[in-house]
PDB file of C-alpha atoms and ligand atoms in Angstrom:
ATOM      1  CA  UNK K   1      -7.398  28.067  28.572  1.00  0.00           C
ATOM      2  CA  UNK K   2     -10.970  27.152  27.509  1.00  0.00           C
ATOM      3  CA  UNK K   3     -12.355  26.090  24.077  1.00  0.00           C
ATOM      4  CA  UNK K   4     -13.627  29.261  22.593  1.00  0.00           C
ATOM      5  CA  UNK K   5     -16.754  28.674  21.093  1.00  0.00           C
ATOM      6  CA  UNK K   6     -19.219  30.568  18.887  1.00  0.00           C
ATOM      7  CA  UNK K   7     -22.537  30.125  17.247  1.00  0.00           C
ATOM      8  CA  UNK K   8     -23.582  28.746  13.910  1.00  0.00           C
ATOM      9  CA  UNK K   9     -24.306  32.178  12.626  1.00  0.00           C
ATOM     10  CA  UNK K  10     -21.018  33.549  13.314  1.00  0.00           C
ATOM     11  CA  UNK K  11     -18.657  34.925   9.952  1.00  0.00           C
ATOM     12  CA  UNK K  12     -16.897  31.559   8.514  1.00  0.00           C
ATOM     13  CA  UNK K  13     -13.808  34.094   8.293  1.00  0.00           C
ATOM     14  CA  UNK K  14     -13.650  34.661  12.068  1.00  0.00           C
ATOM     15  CA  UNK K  15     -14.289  30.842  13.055  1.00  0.00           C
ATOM     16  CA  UNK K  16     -11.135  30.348  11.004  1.00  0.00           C
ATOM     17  CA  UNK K  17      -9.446  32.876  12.838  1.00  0.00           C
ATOM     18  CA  UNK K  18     -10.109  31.274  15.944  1.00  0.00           C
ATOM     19  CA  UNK K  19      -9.197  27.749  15.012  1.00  0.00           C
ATOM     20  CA  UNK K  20      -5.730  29.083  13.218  1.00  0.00           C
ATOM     21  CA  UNK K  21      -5.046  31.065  16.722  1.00  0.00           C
ATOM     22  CA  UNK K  22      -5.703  28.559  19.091  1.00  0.00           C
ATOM     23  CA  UNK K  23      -6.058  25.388  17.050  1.00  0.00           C
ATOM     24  CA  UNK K  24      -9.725  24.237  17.915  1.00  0.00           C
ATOM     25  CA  UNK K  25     -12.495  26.036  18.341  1.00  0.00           C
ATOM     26  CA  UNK K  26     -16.652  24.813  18.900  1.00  0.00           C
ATOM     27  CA  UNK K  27     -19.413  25.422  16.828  1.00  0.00           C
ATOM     28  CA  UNK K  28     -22.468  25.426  18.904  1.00  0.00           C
ATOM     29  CA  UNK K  29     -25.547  23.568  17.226  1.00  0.00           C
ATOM     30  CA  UNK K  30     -24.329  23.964  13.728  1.00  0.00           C
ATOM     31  CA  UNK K  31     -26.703  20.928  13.208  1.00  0.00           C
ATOM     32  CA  UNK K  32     -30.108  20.875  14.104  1.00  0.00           C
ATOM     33  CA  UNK K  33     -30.701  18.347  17.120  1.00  0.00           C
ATOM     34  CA  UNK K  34     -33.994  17.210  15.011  1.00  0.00           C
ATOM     35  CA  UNK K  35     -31.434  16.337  11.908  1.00  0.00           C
ATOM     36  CA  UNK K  36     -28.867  15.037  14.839  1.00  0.00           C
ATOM     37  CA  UNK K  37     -31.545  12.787  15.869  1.00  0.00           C
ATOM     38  CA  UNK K  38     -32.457  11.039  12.370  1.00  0.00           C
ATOM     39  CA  UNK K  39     -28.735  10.525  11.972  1.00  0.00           C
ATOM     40  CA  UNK K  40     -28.146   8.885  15.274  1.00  0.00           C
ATOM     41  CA  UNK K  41     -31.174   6.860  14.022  1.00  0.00           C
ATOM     42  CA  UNK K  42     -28.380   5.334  11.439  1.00  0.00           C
ATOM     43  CA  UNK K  43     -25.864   5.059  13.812  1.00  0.00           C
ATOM     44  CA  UNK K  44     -26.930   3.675  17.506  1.00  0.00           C
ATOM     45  CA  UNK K  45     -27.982   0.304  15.725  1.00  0.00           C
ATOM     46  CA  UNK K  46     -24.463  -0.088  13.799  1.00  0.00           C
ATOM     47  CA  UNK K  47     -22.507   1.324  17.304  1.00  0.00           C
ATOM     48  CA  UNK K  48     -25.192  -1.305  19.212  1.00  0.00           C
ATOM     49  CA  UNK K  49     -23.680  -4.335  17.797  1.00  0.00           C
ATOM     50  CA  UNK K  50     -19.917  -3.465  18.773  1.00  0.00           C
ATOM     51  CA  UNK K  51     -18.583  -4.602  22.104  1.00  0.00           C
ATOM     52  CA  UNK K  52     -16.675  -2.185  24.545  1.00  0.00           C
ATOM     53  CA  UNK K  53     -13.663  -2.475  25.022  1.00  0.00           C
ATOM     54  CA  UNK K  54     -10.428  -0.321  22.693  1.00  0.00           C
ATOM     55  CA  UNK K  55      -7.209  -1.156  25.172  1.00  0.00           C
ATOM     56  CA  UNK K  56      -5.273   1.349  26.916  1.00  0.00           C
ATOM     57  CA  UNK K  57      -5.181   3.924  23.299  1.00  0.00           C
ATOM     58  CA  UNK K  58      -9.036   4.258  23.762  1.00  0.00           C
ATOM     59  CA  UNK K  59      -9.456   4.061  27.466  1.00  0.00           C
ATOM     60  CA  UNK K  60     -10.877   0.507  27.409  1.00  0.00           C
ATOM     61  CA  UNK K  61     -14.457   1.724  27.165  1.00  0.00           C
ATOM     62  CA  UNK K  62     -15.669   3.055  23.409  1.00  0.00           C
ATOM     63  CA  UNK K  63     -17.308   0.980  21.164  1.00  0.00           C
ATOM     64  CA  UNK K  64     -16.764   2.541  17.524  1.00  0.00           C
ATOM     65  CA  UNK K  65     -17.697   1.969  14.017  1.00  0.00           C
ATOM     66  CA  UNK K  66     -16.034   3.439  10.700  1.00  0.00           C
ATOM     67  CA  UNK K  67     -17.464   4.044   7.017  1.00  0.00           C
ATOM     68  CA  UNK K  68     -19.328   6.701   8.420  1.00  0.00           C
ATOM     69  CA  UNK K  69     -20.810   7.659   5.114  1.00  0.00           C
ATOM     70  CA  UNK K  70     -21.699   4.317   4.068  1.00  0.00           C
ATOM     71  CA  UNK K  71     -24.551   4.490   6.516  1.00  0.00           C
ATOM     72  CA  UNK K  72     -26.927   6.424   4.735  1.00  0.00           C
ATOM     73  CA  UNK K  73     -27.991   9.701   3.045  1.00  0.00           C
ATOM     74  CA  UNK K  74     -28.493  11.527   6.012  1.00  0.00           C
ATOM     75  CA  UNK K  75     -24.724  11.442   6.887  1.00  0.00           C
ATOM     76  CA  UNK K  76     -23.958  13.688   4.270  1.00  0.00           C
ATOM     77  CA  UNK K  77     -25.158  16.830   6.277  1.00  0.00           C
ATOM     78  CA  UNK K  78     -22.566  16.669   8.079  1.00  0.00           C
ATOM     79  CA  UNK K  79     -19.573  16.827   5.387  1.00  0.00           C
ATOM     80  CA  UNK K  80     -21.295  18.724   3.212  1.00  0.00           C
ATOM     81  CA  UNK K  81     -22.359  21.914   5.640  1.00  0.00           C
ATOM     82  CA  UNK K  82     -21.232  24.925   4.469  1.00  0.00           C
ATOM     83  CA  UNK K  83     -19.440  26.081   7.217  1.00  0.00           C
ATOM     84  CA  UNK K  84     -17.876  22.669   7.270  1.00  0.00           C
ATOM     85  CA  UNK K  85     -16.833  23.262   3.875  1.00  0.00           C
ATOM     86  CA  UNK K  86     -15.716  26.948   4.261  1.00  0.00           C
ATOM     87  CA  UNK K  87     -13.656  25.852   7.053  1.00  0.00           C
ATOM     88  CA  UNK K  88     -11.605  22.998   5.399  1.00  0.00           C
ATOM     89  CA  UNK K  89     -10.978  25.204   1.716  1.00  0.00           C
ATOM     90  CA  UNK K  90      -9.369  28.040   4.255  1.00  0.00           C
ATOM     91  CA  UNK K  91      -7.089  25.169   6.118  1.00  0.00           C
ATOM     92  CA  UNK K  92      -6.696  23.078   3.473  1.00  0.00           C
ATOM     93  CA  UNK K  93      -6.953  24.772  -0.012  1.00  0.00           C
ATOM     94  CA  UNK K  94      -3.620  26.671   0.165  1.00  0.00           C
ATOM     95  CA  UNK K  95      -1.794  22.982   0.442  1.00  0.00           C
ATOM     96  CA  UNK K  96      -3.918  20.938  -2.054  1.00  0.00           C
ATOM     97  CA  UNK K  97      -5.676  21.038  -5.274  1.00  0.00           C
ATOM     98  CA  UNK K  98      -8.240  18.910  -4.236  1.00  0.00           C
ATOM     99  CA  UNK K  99      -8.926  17.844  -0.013  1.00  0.00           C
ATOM    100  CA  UNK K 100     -10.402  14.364   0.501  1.00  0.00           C
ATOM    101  CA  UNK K 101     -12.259  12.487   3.250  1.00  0.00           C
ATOM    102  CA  UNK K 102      -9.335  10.706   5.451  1.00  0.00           C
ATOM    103  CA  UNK K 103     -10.724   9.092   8.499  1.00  0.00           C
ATOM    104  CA  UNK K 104     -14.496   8.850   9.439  1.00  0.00           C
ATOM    105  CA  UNK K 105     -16.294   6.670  12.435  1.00  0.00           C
ATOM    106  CA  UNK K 106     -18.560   7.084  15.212  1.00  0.00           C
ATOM    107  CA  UNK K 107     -17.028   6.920  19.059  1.00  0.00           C
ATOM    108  CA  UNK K 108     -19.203   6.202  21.920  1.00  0.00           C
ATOM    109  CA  UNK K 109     -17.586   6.415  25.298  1.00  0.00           C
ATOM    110  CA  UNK K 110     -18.927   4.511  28.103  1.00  0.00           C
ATOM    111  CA  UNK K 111     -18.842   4.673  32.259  1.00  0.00           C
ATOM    112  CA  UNK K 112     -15.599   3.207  33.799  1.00  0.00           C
ATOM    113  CA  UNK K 113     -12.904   3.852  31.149  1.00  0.00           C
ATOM    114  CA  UNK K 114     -10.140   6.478  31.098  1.00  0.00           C
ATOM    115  CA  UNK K 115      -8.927   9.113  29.556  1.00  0.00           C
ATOM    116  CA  UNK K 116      -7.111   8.482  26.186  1.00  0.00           C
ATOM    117  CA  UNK K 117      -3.377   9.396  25.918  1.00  0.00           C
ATOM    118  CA  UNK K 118      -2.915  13.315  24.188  1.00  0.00           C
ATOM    119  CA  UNK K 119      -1.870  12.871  20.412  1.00  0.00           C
ATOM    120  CA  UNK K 120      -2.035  14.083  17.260  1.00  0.00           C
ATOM    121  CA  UNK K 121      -3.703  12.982  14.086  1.00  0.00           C
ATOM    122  CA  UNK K 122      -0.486  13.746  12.285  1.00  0.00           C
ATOM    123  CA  UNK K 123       1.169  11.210  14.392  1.00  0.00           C
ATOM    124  CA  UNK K 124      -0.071   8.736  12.033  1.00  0.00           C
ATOM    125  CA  UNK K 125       3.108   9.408   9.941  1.00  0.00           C
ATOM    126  CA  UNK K 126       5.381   9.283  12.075  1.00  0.00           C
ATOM    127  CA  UNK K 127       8.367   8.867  11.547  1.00  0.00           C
ATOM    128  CA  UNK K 128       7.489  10.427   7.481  1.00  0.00           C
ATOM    129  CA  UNK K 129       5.894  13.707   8.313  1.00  0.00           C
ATOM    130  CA  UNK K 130       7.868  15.799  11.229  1.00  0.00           C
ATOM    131  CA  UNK K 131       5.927  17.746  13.386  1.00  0.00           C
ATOM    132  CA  UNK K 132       7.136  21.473  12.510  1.00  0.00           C
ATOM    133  CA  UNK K 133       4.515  24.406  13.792  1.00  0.00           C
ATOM    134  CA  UNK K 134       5.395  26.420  10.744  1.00  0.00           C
ATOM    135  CA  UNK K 135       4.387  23.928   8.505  1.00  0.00           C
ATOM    136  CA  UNK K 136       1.215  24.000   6.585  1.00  0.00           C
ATOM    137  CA  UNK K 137      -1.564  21.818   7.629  1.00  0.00           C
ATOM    138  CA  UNK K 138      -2.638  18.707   6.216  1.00  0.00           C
ATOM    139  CA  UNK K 139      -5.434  17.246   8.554  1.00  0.00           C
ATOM    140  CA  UNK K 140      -8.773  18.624   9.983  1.00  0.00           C
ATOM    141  CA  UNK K 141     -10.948  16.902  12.284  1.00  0.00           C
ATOM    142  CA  UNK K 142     -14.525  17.465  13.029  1.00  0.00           C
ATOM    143  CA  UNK K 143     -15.962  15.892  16.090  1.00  0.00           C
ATOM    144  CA  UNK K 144     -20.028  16.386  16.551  1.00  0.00           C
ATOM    145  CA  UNK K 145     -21.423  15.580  19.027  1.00  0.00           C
ATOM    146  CA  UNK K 146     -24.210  13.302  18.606  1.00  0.00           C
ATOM    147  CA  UNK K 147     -25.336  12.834  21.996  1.00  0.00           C
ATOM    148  CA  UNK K 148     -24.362  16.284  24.848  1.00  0.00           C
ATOM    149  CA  UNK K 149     -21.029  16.555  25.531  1.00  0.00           C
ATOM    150  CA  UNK K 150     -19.997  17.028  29.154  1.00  0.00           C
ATOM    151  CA  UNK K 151     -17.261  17.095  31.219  1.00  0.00           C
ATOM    152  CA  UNK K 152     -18.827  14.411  33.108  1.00  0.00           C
ATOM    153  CA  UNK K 153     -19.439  12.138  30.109  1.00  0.00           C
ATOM    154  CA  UNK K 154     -16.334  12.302  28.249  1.00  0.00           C
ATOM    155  CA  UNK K 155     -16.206  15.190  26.237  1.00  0.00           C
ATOM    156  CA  UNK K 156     -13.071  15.491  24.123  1.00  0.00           C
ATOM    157  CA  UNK K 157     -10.003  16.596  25.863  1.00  0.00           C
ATOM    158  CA  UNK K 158      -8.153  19.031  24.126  1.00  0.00           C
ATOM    159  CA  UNK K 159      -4.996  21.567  24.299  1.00  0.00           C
ATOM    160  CA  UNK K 160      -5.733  24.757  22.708  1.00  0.00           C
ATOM    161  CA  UNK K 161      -2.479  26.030  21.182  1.00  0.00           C
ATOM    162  CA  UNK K 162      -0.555  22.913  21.054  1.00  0.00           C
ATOM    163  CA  UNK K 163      -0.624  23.133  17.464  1.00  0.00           C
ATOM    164  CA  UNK K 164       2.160  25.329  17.671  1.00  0.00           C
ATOM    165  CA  UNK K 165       4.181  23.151  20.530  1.00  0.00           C
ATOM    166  CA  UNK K 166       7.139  21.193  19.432  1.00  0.00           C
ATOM    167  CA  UNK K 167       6.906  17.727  19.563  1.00  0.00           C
ATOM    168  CA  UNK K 168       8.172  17.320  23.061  1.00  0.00           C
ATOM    169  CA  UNK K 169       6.542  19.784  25.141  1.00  0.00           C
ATOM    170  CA  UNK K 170       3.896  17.487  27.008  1.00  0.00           C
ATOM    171  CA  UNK K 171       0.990  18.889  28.686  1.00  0.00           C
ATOM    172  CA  UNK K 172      -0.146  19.650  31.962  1.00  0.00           C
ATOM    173  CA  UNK K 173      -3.690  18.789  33.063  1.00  0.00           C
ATOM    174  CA  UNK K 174      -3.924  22.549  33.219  1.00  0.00           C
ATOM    175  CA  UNK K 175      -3.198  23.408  30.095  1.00  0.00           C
ATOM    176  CA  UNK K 176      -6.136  20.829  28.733  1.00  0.00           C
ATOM    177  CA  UNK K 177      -9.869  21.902  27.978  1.00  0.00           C
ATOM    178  CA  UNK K 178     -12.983  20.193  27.565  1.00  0.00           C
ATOM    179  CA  UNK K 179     -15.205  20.306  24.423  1.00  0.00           C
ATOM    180  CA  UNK K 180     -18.531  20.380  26.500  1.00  0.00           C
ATOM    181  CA  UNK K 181     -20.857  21.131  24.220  1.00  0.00           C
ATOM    182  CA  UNK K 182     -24.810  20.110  23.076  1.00  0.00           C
ATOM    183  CA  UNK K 183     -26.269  17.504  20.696  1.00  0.00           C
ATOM    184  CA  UNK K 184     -25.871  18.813  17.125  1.00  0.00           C
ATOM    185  CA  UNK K 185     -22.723  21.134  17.969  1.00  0.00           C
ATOM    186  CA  UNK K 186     -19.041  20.528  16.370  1.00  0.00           C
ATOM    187  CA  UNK K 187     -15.625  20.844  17.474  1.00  0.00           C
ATOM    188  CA  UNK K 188     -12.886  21.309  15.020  1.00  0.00           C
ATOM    189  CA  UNK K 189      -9.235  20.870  15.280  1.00  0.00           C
ATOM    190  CA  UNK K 190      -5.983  20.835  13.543  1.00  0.00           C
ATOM    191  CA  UNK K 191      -4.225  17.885  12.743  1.00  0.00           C
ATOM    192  CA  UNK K 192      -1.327  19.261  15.177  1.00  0.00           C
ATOM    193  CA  UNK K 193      -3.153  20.110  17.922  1.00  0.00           C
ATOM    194  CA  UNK K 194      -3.160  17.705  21.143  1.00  0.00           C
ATOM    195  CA  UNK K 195      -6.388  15.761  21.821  1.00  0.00           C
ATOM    196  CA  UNK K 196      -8.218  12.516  23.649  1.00  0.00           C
ATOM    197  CA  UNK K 197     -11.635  10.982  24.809  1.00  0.00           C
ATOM    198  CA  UNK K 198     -11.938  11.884  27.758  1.00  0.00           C
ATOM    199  CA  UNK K 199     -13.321   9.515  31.045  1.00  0.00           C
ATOM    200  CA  UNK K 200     -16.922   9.106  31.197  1.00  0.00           C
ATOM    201  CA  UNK K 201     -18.195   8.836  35.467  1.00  0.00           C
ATOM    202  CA  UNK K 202     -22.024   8.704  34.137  1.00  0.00           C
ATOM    203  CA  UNK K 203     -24.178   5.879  33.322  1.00  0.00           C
ATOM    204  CA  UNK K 204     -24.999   7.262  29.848  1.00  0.00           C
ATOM    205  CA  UNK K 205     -22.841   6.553  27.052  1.00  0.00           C
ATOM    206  CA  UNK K 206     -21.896   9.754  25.163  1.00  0.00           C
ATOM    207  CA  UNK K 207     -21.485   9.418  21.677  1.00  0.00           C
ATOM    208  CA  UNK K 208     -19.107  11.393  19.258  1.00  0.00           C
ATOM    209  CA  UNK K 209     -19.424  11.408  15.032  1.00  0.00           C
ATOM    210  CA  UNK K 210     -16.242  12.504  13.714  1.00  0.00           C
ATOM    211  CA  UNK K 211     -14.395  12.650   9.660  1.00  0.00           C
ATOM    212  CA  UNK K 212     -11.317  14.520   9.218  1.00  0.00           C
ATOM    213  CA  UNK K 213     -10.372  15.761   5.751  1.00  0.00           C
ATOM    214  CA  UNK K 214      -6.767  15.315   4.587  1.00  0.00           C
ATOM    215  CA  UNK K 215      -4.671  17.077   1.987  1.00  0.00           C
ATOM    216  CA  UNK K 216      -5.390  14.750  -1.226  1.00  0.00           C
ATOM    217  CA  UNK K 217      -1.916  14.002  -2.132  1.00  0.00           C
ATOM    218  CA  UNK K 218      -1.393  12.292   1.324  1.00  0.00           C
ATOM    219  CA  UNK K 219      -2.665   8.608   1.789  1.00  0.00           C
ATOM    220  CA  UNK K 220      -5.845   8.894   3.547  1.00  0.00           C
ATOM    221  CA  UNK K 221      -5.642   6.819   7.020  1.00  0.00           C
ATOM    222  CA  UNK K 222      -9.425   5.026   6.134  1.00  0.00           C
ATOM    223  CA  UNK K 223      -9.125   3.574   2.865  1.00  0.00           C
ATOM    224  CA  UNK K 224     -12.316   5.050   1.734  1.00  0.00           C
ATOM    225  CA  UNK K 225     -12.760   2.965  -1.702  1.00  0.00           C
ATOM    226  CA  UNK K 226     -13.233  -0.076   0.299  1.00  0.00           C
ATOM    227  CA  UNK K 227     -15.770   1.791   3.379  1.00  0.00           C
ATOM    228  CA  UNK K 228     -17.629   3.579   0.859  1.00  0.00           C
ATOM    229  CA  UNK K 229     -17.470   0.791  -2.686  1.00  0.00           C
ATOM    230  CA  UNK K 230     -18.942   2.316  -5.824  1.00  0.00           C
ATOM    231  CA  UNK K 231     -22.428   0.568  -5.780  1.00  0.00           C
ATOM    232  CA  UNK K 232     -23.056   3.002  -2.397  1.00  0.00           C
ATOM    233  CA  UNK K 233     -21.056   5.809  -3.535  1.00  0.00           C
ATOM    234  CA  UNK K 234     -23.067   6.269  -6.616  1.00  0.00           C
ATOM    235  CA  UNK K 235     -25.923   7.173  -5.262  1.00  0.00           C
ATOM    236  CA  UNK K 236     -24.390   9.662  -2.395  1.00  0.00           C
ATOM    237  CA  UNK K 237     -23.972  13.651  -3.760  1.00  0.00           C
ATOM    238  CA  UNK K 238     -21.528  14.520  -6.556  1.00  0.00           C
ATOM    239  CA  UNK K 239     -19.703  16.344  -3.798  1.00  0.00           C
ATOM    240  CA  UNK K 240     -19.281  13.971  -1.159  1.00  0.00           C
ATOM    241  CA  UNK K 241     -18.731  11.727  -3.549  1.00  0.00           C
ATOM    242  CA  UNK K 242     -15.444  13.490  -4.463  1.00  0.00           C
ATOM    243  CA  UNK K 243     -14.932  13.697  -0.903  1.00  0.00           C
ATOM    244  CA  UNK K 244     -14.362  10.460  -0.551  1.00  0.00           C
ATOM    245  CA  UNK K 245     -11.625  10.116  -3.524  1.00  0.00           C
ATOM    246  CA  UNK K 246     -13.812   9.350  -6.297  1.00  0.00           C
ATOM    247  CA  UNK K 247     -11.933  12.605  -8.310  1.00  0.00           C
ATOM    248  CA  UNK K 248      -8.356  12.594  -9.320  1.00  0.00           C
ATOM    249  CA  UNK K 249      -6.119  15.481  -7.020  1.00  0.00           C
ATOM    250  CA  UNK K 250      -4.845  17.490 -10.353  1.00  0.00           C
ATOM    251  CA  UNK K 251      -3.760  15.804 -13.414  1.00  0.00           C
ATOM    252  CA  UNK K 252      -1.087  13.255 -11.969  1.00  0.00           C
ATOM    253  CA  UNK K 253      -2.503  11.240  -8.934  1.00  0.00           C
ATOM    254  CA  UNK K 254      -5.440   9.310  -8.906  1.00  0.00           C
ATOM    255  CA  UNK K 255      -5.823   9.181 -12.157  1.00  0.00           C
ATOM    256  CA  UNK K 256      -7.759   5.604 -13.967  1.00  0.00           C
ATOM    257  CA  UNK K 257      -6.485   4.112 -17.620  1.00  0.00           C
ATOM    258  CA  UNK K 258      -4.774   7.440 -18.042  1.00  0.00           C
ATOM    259  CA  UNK K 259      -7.882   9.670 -17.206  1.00  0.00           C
ATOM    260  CA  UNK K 260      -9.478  11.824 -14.554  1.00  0.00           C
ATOM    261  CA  UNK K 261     -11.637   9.817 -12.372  1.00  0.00           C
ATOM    262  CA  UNK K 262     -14.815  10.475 -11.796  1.00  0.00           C
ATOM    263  CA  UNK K 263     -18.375   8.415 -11.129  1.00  0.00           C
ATOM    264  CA  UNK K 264     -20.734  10.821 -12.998  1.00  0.00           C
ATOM    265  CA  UNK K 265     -21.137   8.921 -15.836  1.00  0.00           C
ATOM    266  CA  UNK K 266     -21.174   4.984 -15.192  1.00  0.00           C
ATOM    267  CA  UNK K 267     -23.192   3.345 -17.319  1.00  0.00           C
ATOM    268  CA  UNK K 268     -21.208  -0.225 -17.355  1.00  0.00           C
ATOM    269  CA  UNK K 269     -17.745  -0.656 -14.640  1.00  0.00           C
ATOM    270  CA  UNK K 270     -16.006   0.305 -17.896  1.00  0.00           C
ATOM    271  CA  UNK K 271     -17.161   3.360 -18.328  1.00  0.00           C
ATOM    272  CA  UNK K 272     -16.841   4.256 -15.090  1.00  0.00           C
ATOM    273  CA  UNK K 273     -14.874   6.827 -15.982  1.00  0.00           C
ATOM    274  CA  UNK K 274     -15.370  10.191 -17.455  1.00  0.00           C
ATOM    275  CA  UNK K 275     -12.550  11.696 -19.764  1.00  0.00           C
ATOM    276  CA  UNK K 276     -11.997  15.030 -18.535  1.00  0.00           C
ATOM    277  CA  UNK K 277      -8.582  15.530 -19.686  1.00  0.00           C
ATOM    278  CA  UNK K 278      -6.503  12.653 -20.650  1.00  0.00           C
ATOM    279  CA  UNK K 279      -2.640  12.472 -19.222  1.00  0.00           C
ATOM    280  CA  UNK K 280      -1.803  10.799 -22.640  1.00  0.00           C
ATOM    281  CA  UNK K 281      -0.636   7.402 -21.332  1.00  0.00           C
TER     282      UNK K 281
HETATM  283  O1  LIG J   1     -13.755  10.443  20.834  1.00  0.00           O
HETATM  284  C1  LIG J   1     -13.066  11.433  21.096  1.00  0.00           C
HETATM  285  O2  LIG J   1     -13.465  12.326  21.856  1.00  0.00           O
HETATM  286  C2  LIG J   1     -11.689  11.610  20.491  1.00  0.00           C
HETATM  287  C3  LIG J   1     -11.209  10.376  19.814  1.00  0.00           C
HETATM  288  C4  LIG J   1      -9.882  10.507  19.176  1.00  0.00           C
HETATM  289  O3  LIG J   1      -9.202  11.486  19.257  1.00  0.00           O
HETATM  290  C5  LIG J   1      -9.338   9.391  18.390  1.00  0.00           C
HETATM  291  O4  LIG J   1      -9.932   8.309  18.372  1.00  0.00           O
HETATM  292  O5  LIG J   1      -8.278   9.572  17.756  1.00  0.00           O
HETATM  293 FE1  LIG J   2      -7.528  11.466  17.808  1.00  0.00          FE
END
């Protein structure tokens, strides 16, 4: 089955449909390939300076880079679009008080590798967190593409409606689709739906920006205090700034000294912290 895909223009509510029915669906150019460009501008140097190489997990080829939103302002289109945003409170919202930033990089895939094995973002807590379809979600990546994606160059391989396979049903190469798609465009998935880069056979590297958001009770699998420290995050928006953790998730976790944590007001590191509603310790 093919990734559906729709345009940028299309009703947040039926994108949402389509990525709870098949669990991933594309969003064609949701950012502009101009904007695309400037933030590549950020990234190629940082990915420049990696080697190749990732072992047998990342097909031997990628060169990555984390702290994606340590690199600069212009990163925080990406997080902060409002489809992006519409699309994580409607996974998210109904298992969280608060969803947080959880994993964020930049994956370039050169010639000569292979494909990665099919896995899940959950599987990161495994053996913790069992894999159960009817279970509410807790993960939600988005991939953009920062360079085309082709089949060719290593476009991500995915498996529409594994989300809802148990955890021993292994796919055919039938049953997995490619998320060719241009510069600028996103795919999104679910944290239980099968995925992997994919092989690239060109002499171009293709080059992937992805964040997924977790549920913001859950340990996030980038520690994102140390990617993004406070003398960056200060000057990044309010919002992505509570993206990243900088907010408590209700009254009881994440709180600081026995307050709700956040950077707004941070005149001196001790008053770093804003007293919204004390927890009385
Ligand atoms: O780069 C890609 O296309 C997918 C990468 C991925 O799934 C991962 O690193 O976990
Ligand atoms: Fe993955």
């Amino acid at each position: 089955m093919p990734i559906q895909s729709v345009e940028r223009t299309a009703a947040p509510d039926d994108i949402f449909a389509i990525l709870k029915r098949d669990g991933v669906v594309i969003i064609r150019e949701l950012i502009d390939r101009a904007v695309m460009q400037d933030v590549m501008g950020r990234v190629a140097p940082r990915l420049a300076e990696r080697k190749t190489g990732g072992g047998e997990f990342f097909g031997y080829r990628k060169r990555a880079i984390g702290a994606l939103f340590s690199l600069g302002p212009e990163l925080a289109q990406l997080p902060l679009n409002p489809t992006v945003q519409s699309l994580a409170d409607q996974v998210l919202g109904p298992t969280c008080n608060t969803y947080q930033l959880h994993a964020t990089g930049a994956i370039q895939v050169w010639g000569g590798g292979q494909n990665q094995p099919l896995h899940r973002e959950l599987d990161a807590y495994t053996p913790f967190i069992k894999l159960n379809p009817d279970d509410p979600e807790h993960i939600l990546f988005f991939m953009f593409a920062g360079s085309d994606f082709t089949a060719e160059n290593g476009a991500t391989r995915l498996v529409p409606g594994s989300h809802r396979w148990p955890a021993d049903r292994r796919a055919t190469e039938a049953e997995v689709a490619q998320a060719a798609m241009p510069q600028g465009s996103v795919v999104v998935w679910l944290g239980k739906t099968l995925h992997g880069l994919g092989t690239n056979a060109t002499d171009r590297p293709r080059t992937g920006l992805f964040f997924s958001f977790s549920v913001g009770w859950l340990r996030q699998e980038e520690n994102q205090y140390l990617a993004v420290p406070v003398d960056i995050a200060k000057d990044l928006p309010e919002r992505l700034q509570q993206l990243l953790g900088y907010q408590a998730h209700g009254t009881f976790l994440g709180w600081v000294d026995g307050r709700q944590s956040t950077l707004q007001t941070r005149p001196t590191a001790l008053d770093l912290f804003e007293d919204v509603e004390g927890v009385g310790y």
